[in-house]
Amino acid sequence: VILKTSYQSGNMNTLQQEILRKRKNFVELAGGPAKKFVKRSEIEARNREQYLKEQQRIEEQRKKKEEEELKRILEDIPKVEPKEEPVPVLPTKEVARRLRARGEPITLFGESDIERAERLRKLELKEPMEYLEGTSNDFAETVKDIEQQEEELDPEELEILKKKRDDEDPIFKEEDREPTLPEEKVLFFLRKLLREWELELDSRPLTEKRTASGRLEYVTCAQCRRYIKPFFKLLRSKNVPESILRAVCGIVESMKVRDYVKANDFYYRMAIGNAPWPMGVTMVGIHERSAREKISSNQIAHVLNDETQRKYISSIKRLMTFCQKKYPTLPSKCVS
């Protein structure tokens, strides 16, 4: 009797399992138990198909991992809101025309429209000049606009349009309260004067309005209204320069007491200043001449260097003239 050891029985089991595995693989390759053999080309085709599937699965896992990594990186980056690029105040053609009038290069290498406008602004602050060639005539444009409105609208419709314009614009709308701050006192008084001027012009008979002098007064009032609007905005926002506010407050207080000579004095101090003119040699040697400290820049007015300031200061002068005409006083306190 031959006795089998445990080692021999273990080897037999392993051999049987390998035979079963090979048979199972053969059945899978052959497509069924009925087929007795399989071609090598079929085996290679099946292996190639399995390889491609495995590579596709690996590629999908790689892409998914990259997307997750990119999403994590984007979440860690702080969000920064894009800043809007400031738009130049002047058109590009106007900036080029002004630079050409100054003899400056139109565009430097790599310069944008914003940088070009900023360069022009610095030049104008450093060396102010008048651009006479090609500038528009504001007075002629105002006349054209008024004539167009009179042609398109009847007198009644024109009055309704003016009233609606005053109601919709908060800058020119009158307020039923007492002013407290200096800016409010100036705003309320000048706005009241402008409104009285417009009402006086509208109350004239039609024959007087049609005359050349009547149309000239109406156009002057409309131009004054347009020029003084930026000043009213500064008064509402409390952003008026201190030197101008001080002078305008003096003008308003003087007009309230009907002292137009004093108001005119405040106006000239604001417009052209009161600094003495340097005559002759002002610096000889290392010592200053006597009274040279009076020739200082803080006494010289620079408000007329700015076009917007020049316009609303001239409008204030027009309102002063109307106030003297509307509320006359003693000849000694009037400006001839």
GROMACS .gro file of C-alpha atoms in nm:
model
  336
    1VAL     CA    1   0.000   0.000   0.000
    2ILE     CA    2   0.144   0.334  -0.108
    3LEU     CA    3   0.064   0.620   0.132
    4LYS     CA    4   0.042   0.974  -0.011
    5THR     CA    5   0.208   1.245   0.186
    6SER     CA    6   0.059   1.587   0.248
    7TYR     CA    7   0.324   1.739   0.020
    8GLN     CA    8   0.219   1.526  -0.274
    9SER     CA    9  -0.151   1.597  -0.218
   10GLY     CA   10  -0.081   1.973  -0.210
   11ASN     CA   11   0.103   1.958  -0.541
   12MET     CA   12  -0.187   1.766  -0.700
   13ASN     CA   13  -0.435   2.029  -0.586
   14THR     CA   14  -0.222   2.309  -0.728
   15LEU     CA   15  -0.191   2.125  -1.059
   16GLN     CA   16  -0.566   2.072  -1.081
   17GLN     CA   17  -0.631   2.440  -1.009
   18GLU     CA   18  -0.388   2.543  -1.285
   19ILE     CA   19  -0.555   2.305  -1.530
   20LEU     CA   20  -0.897   2.446  -1.445
   21ARG     CA   21  -0.766   2.802  -1.489
   22LYS     CA   22  -0.613   2.723  -1.828
   23ARG     CA   23  -0.933   2.551  -1.937
   24LYS     CA   24  -1.139   2.849  -1.827
   25ASN     CA   25  -0.909   3.088  -2.015
   26PHE     CA   26  -0.932   2.871  -2.324
   27VAL     CA   27  -1.310   2.870  -2.308
   28GLU     CA   28  -1.309   3.252  -2.279
   29LEU     CA   29  -1.067   3.287  -2.571
   30ALA     CA   30  -1.251   3.035  -2.788
   31GLY     CA   31  -1.589   3.193  -2.716
   32GLY     CA   32  -1.743   2.870  -2.591
   33PRO     CA   33  -1.666   2.505  -2.490
   34ALA     CA   34  -1.748   2.369  -2.836
   35LYS     CA   35  -1.434   2.513  -2.997
   36LYS     CA   36  -1.124   2.291  -2.966
   37PHE     CA   37  -0.851   2.539  -3.068
   38VAL     CA   38  -0.784   2.914  -3.085
   39LYS     CA   39  -0.574   3.106  -3.336
   40ARG     CA   40  -0.284   3.316  -3.214
   41SER     CA   41  -0.419   3.618  -3.405
   42GLU     CA   42  -0.740   3.599  -3.202
   43ILE     CA   43  -0.538   3.587  -2.880
   44GLU     CA   44  -0.329   3.888  -2.986
   45ALA     CA   45  -0.641   4.083  -3.086
   46ARG     CA   46  -0.802   4.014  -2.750
   47ASN     CA   47  -0.484   4.110  -2.565
   48ARG     CA   48  -0.461   4.433  -2.770
   49GLU     CA   49  -0.823   4.519  -2.685
   50GLN     CA   50  -0.760   4.464  -2.315
   51TYR     CA   51  -0.444   4.674  -2.333
   52LEU     CA   52  -0.628   4.965  -2.499
   53LYS     CA   53  -0.905   4.953  -2.241
   54GLU     CA   54  -0.651   4.958  -1.961
   55GLN     CA   55  -0.468   5.255  -2.119
   56GLN     CA   56  -0.796   5.443  -2.160
   57ARG     CA   57  -0.881   5.383  -1.796
   58ILE     CA   58  -0.537   5.507  -1.688
   59GLU     CA   59  -0.572   5.820  -1.908
   60GLU     CA   60  -0.914   5.901  -1.762
   61GLN     CA   61  -0.779   5.868  -1.409
   62ARG     CA   62  -0.486   6.097  -1.498
   63LYS     CA   63  -0.716   6.367  -1.645
   64LYS     CA   64  -0.948   6.349  -1.347
   65LYS     CA   65  -0.654   6.390  -1.110
   66GLU     CA   66  -0.525   6.692  -1.306
   67GLU     CA   67  -0.869   6.859  -1.300
   68GLU     CA   68  -0.897   6.810  -0.925
   69GLU     CA   69  -0.547   6.956  -0.875
   70LEU     CA   70  -0.627   7.258  -1.097
   71LYS     CA   71  -0.955   7.320  -0.913
   72ARG     CA   72  -0.775   7.309  -0.579
   73ILE     CA   73  -0.513   7.558  -0.701
   74LEU     CA   74  -0.781   7.799  -0.832
   75GLU     CA   75  -0.965   7.783  -0.501
   76ASP     CA   76  -0.647   7.876  -0.314
   77ILE     CA   77  -0.581   8.184  -0.534
   78PRO     CA   78  -0.750   8.498  -0.387
   79LYS     CA   79  -1.009   8.655  -0.615
   80VAL     CA   80  -0.909   9.000  -0.740
   81GLU     CA   81  -1.175   9.217  -0.903
   82PRO     CA   82  -1.057   9.369  -1.230
   83LYS     CA   83  -0.998   9.742  -1.207
   84GLU     CA   84  -1.167   9.954  -1.467
   85GLU     CA   85  -0.920  10.156  -1.669
   86PRO     CA   86  -0.992  10.529  -1.631
   87VAL     CA   87  -1.131  10.693  -1.941
   88PRO     CA   88  -0.952  11.009  -2.057
   89VAL     CA   89  -1.160  11.325  -2.023
   90LEU     CA   90  -1.064  11.464  -2.364
   91PRO     CA   91  -1.111  11.272  -2.691
   92THR     CA   92  -0.803  11.127  -2.854
   93LYS     CA   93  -0.818  11.372  -3.146
   94GLU     CA   94  -0.839  11.670  -2.912
   95VAL     CA   95  -0.541  11.546  -2.708
   96ALA     CA   96  -0.339  11.500  -3.029
   97ARG     CA   97  -0.436  11.849  -3.152
   98ARG     CA   98  -0.329  12.015  -2.827
   99LEU     CA   99   0.001  11.827  -2.817
  100ARG     CA  100   0.066  11.926  -3.178
  101ALA     CA  101  -0.008  12.290  -3.095
  102ARG     CA  102   0.252  12.273  -2.818
  103GLY     CA  103   0.512  12.117  -3.046
  104GLU     CA  104   0.517  11.797  -2.839
  105PRO     CA  105   0.526  11.441  -2.980
  106ILE     CA  106   0.178  11.302  -3.032
  107THR     CA  107   0.256  10.949  -2.907
  108LEU     CA  108   0.561  10.820  -2.728
  109PHE     CA  109   0.681  10.462  -2.766
  110GLY     CA  110   0.442  10.224  -2.587
  111GLU     CA  111   0.219  10.509  -2.467
  112SER     CA  112  -0.155  10.446  -2.421
  113ASP     CA  113  -0.442  10.697  -2.455
  114ILE     CA  114  -0.460  10.736  -2.077
  115GLU     CA  115  -0.088  10.807  -2.048
  116ARG     CA  116  -0.105  11.054  -2.338
  117ALA     CA  117  -0.391  11.246  -2.175
  118GLU     CA  118  -0.204  11.249  -1.843
  119ARG     CA  119   0.108  11.385  -2.015
  120LEU     CA  120  -0.099  11.664  -2.170
  121ARG     CA  121  -0.256  11.745  -1.831
  122LYS     CA  122   0.087  11.783  -1.669
  123LEU     CA  123   0.203  12.007  -1.953
  124GLU     CA  124  -0.105  12.227  -1.921
  125LEU     CA  125  -0.054  12.262  -1.546
  126LYS     CA  126   0.312  12.349  -1.593
  127GLU     CA  127   0.274  12.582  -1.894
  128PRO     CA  128  -0.084  12.703  -1.948
  129MET     CA  129  -0.170  12.833  -2.293
  130GLU     CA  130  -0.475  12.923  -2.500
  131TYR     CA  131  -0.577  12.687  -2.778
  132LEU     CA  132  -0.722  12.931  -3.027
  133GLU     CA  133  -0.704  12.729  -3.347
  134GLY     CA  134  -0.991  12.488  -3.395
  135THR     CA  135  -1.169  12.570  -3.069
  136SER     CA  136  -1.548  12.587  -3.071
  137ASN     CA  137  -1.746  12.903  -3.006
  138ASP     CA  138  -1.961  12.837  -2.699
  139PHE     CA  139  -2.168  13.150  -2.755
  140ALA     CA  140  -2.251  13.050  -3.113
  141GLU     CA  141  -2.339  12.697  -3.000
  142THR     CA  142  -2.573  12.837  -2.732
  143VAL     CA  143  -2.745  13.059  -2.991
  144LYS     CA  144  -2.786  12.760  -3.222
  145ASP     CA  145  -2.938  12.544  -2.950
  146ILE     CA  146  -3.185  12.814  -2.847
  147GLU     CA  147  -3.291  12.881  -3.206
  148GLN     CA  148  -3.344  12.509  -3.261
  149GLN     CA  149  -3.563  12.484  -2.950
  150GLU     CA  150  -3.770  12.786  -3.058
  151GLU     CA  151  -3.823  12.637  -3.404
  152GLU     CA  152  -3.928  12.295  -3.273
  153LEU     CA  153  -4.143  12.405  -2.975
  154ASP     CA  154  -4.417  12.659  -2.916
  155PRO     CA  155  -4.371  12.925  -2.645
  156GLU     CA  156  -4.603  12.735  -2.408
  157GLU     CA  157  -4.423  12.406  -2.467
  158LEU     CA  158  -4.091  12.585  -2.415
  159GLU     CA  159  -4.207  12.717  -2.076
  160ILE     CA  160  -4.321  12.368  -1.973
  161LEU     CA  161  -3.984  12.227  -2.080
  162LYS     CA  162  -3.796  12.487  -1.873
  163LYS     CA  163  -4.006  12.418  -1.565
  164LYS     CA  164  -3.961  12.043  -1.604
  165ARG     CA  165  -3.587  12.090  -1.647
  166ASP     CA  166  -3.564  12.290  -1.323
  167ASP     CA  167  -3.772  12.034  -1.131
  168GLU     CA  168  -3.568  11.737  -1.253
  169ASP     CA  169  -3.227  11.896  -1.198
  170PRO     CA  170  -3.155  11.897  -0.821
  171ILE     CA  171  -2.872  12.148  -0.866
  172PHE     CA  172  -3.104  12.432  -0.976
  173LYS     CA  173  -3.408  12.326  -0.774
  174GLU     CA  174  -3.488  12.571  -0.493
  175GLU     CA  175  -3.513  12.428  -0.140
  176ASP     CA  176  -3.756  12.544   0.131
  177ARG     CA  177  -3.512  12.566   0.421
  178GLU     CA  178  -3.264  12.803   0.575
  179PRO     CA  179  -2.898  12.755   0.477
  180THR     CA  180  -2.653  12.692   0.760
  181LEU     CA  181  -2.311  12.625   0.605
  182PRO     CA  182  -2.119  12.884   0.400
  183GLU     CA  183  -2.147  12.668   0.088
  184GLU     CA  184  -2.525  12.650   0.126
  185LYS     CA  185  -2.555  13.027   0.175
  186VAL     CA  186  -2.361  13.090  -0.146
  187LEU     CA  187  -2.554  12.823  -0.337
  188PHE     CA  188  -2.897  12.944  -0.228
  189PHE     CA  189  -2.824  13.310  -0.301
  190LEU     CA  190  -2.668  13.257  -0.646
  191ARG     CA  191  -2.938  13.008  -0.741
  192LYS     CA  192  -3.204  13.260  -0.639
  193LEU     CA  193  -3.038  13.533  -0.847
  194LEU     CA  194  -3.016  13.306  -1.151
  195ARG     CA  195  -3.382  13.211  -1.116
  196GLU     CA  196  -3.488  13.578  -1.089
  197TRP     CA  197  -3.284  13.659  -1.399
  198GLU     CA  198  -3.457  13.384  -1.598
  199LEU     CA  199  -3.803  13.490  -1.479
  200GLU     CA  200  -3.733  13.853  -1.572
  201LEU     CA  201  -3.627  13.752  -1.923
  202ASP     CA  202  -3.930  13.525  -1.966
  203SER     CA  203  -4.170  13.799  -1.853
  204ARG     CA  204  -4.068  14.033  -2.136
  205PRO     CA  205  -4.309  14.085  -2.426
  206LEU     CA  206  -4.256  13.877  -2.738
  207THR     CA  207  -4.156  14.179  -2.947
  208GLU     CA  208  -3.871  14.257  -2.709
  209LYS     CA  209  -3.760  13.894  -2.706
  210ARG     CA  210  -3.732  13.892  -3.086
  211THR     CA  211  -3.497  14.190  -3.099
  212ALA     CA  212  -3.120  14.146  -3.127
  213SER     CA  213  -3.054  14.283  -2.778
  214GLY     CA  214  -3.333  14.067  -2.630
  215ARG     CA  215  -3.193  13.751  -2.786
  216LEU     CA  216  -2.844  13.847  -2.671
  217GLU     CA  217  -2.959  13.879  -2.307
  218TYR     CA  218  -3.138  13.543  -2.322
  219VAL     CA  219  -2.834  13.368  -2.471
  220THR     CA  220  -2.608  13.528  -2.208
  221CYS     CA  221  -2.834  13.399  -1.929
  222ALA     CA  222  -2.841  13.047  -2.077
  223GLN     CA  223  -2.464  13.047  -2.113
  224CYS     CA  224  -2.427  13.169  -1.753
  225ARG     CA  225  -2.649  12.884  -1.635
  226ARG     CA  226  -2.438  12.627  -1.816
  227TYR     CA  227  -2.106  12.774  -1.699
  228ILE     CA  228  -2.201  12.801  -1.332
  229LYS     CA  229  -2.338  12.447  -1.304
  230PRO     CA  230  -1.996  12.291  -1.214
  231PHE     CA  231  -1.961  12.551  -0.937
  232PHE     CA  232  -2.303  12.457  -0.797
  233LYS     CA  233  -2.196  12.092  -0.797
  234LEU     CA  234  -1.884  12.180  -0.598
  235LEU     CA  235  -2.095  12.375  -0.350
  236ARG     CA  236  -2.335  12.083  -0.302
  237SER     CA  237  -2.049  11.838  -0.246
  238LYS     CA  238  -1.856  12.084  -0.021
  239ASN     CA  239  -1.546  12.061  -0.243
  240VAL     CA  240  -1.491  12.428  -0.329
  241PRO     CA  241  -1.128  12.544  -0.283
  242GLU     CA  242  -1.088  12.749   0.031
  243SER     CA  243  -0.950  13.058  -0.145
  244ILE     CA  244  -1.242  13.070  -0.390
  245LEU     CA  245  -1.503  12.999  -0.122
  246ARG     CA  246  -1.368  13.278   0.097
  247ALA     CA  247  -1.385  13.528  -0.190
  248VAL     CA  248  -1.732  13.418  -0.307
  249CYS     CA  249  -1.867  13.438   0.049
  250GLY     CA  250  -1.742  13.797   0.061
  251ILE     CA  251  -1.910  13.870  -0.271
  252VAL     CA  252  -2.242  13.722  -0.154
  253GLU     CA  253  -2.241  13.904   0.180
  254SER     CA  254  -2.159  14.232   0.007
  255MET     CA  255  -2.439  14.187  -0.245
  256LYS     CA  256  -2.685  14.111   0.034
  257VAL     CA  257  -2.618  14.453   0.189
  258ARG     CA  258  -2.604  14.606  -0.163
  259ASP     CA  259  -2.243  14.712  -0.138
  260TYR     CA  260  -2.145  14.633  -0.495
  261VAL     CA  261  -1.814  14.819  -0.481
  262LYS     CA  262  -1.692  14.588  -0.203
  263ALA     CA  263  -1.828  14.284  -0.390
  264ASN     CA  264  -1.639  14.396  -0.700
  265ASP     CA  265  -1.322  14.428  -0.490
  266PHE     CA  266  -1.363  14.067  -0.367
  267TYR     CA  267  -1.415  13.956  -0.726
  268TYR     CA  268  -1.095  14.119  -0.855
  269ARG     CA  269  -0.894  13.976  -0.566
  270MET     CA  270  -1.022  13.630  -0.653
  271ALA     CA  271  -0.968  13.669  -1.028
  272ILE     CA  272  -0.631  13.846  -1.059
  273GLY     CA  273  -0.500  13.871  -0.701
  274ASN     CA  274  -0.344  14.167  -0.524
  275ALA     CA  275   0.028  14.086  -0.525
  276PRO     CA  276   0.265  14.373  -0.620
  277TRP     CA  277   0.436  14.357  -0.956
  278PRO     CA  278   0.815  14.301  -0.935
  279MET     CA  279   0.977  14.601  -1.108
  280GLY     CA  280   1.348  14.620  -1.181
  281VAL     CA  281   1.611  14.405  -1.012
  282THR     CA  282   1.460  14.203  -0.727
  283MET     CA  283   1.765  13.997  -0.621
  284VAL     CA  284   2.107  14.157  -0.583
  285GLY     CA  285   2.377  13.967  -0.398
  286ILE     CA  286   2.291  13.732  -0.115
  287HIS     CA  287   2.051  13.966   0.066
  288GLU     CA  288   1.690  14.024  -0.027
  289ARG     CA  289   1.554  14.366  -0.101
  290SER     CA  290   1.308  14.528   0.134
  291ALA     CA  291   0.941  14.432   0.100
  292ARG     CA  292   1.033  14.137  -0.122
  293GLU     CA  293   0.828  13.905   0.101
  294LYS     CA  294   0.516  14.076  -0.037
  295ILE     CA  295   0.594  13.935  -0.382
  296SER     CA  296   0.475  13.584  -0.305
  297SER     CA  297   0.274  13.328  -0.498
  298ASN     CA  298   0.002  13.299  -0.234
  299GLN     CA  299  -0.120  13.649  -0.323
  300ILE     CA  300  -0.137  13.576  -0.696
  301ALA     CA  301  -0.457  13.426  -0.830
  302HIS     CA  302  -0.421  13.112  -1.038
  303VAL     CA  303  -0.792  13.038  -1.077
  304LEU     CA  304  -0.809  13.169  -1.433
  305ASN     CA  305  -0.555  12.910  -1.546
  306ASP     CA  306  -0.831  12.648  -1.530
  307GLU     CA  307  -1.094  12.674  -1.803
  308THR     CA  308  -1.381  12.551  -1.585
  309GLN     CA  309  -1.297  12.793  -1.305
  310ARG     CA  310  -1.264  13.079  -1.551
  311LYS     CA  311  -1.613  13.009  -1.684
  312TYR     CA  312  -1.797  12.995  -1.353
  313ILE     CA  313  -1.608  13.296  -1.216
  314SER     CA  314  -1.720  13.498  -1.519
  315SER     CA  315  -2.075  13.373  -1.454
  316ILE     CA  316  -2.054  13.502  -1.096
  317LYS     CA  317  -1.957  13.843  -1.237
  318ARG     CA  318  -2.267  13.835  -1.464
  319LEU     CA  319  -2.488  13.759  -1.164
  320MET     CA  320  -2.328  14.050  -0.978
  321THR     CA  321  -2.417  14.280  -1.267
  322PHE     CA  322  -2.775  14.154  -1.270
  323CYS     CA  323  -2.806  14.193  -0.891
  324GLN     CA  324  -2.695  14.556  -0.914
  325LYS     CA  325  -2.947  14.617  -1.192
  326LYS     CA  326  -3.227  14.435  -1.007
  327TYR     CA  327  -3.160  14.584  -0.662
  328PRO     CA  328  -3.004  14.932  -0.710
  329THR     CA  329  -2.860  15.129  -0.419
  330LEU     CA  330  -2.666  15.450  -0.359
  331PRO     CA  331  -2.442  15.559  -0.648
  332SER     CA  332  -2.141  15.551  -0.416
  333LYS     CA  333  -2.190  15.176  -0.363
  334CYS     CA  334  -2.254  15.090  -0.730
  335VAL     CA  335  -2.002  14.997  -0.995
  336SER     CA  336  -2.034  15.214  -1.299
   0.00000   0.00000   0.00000
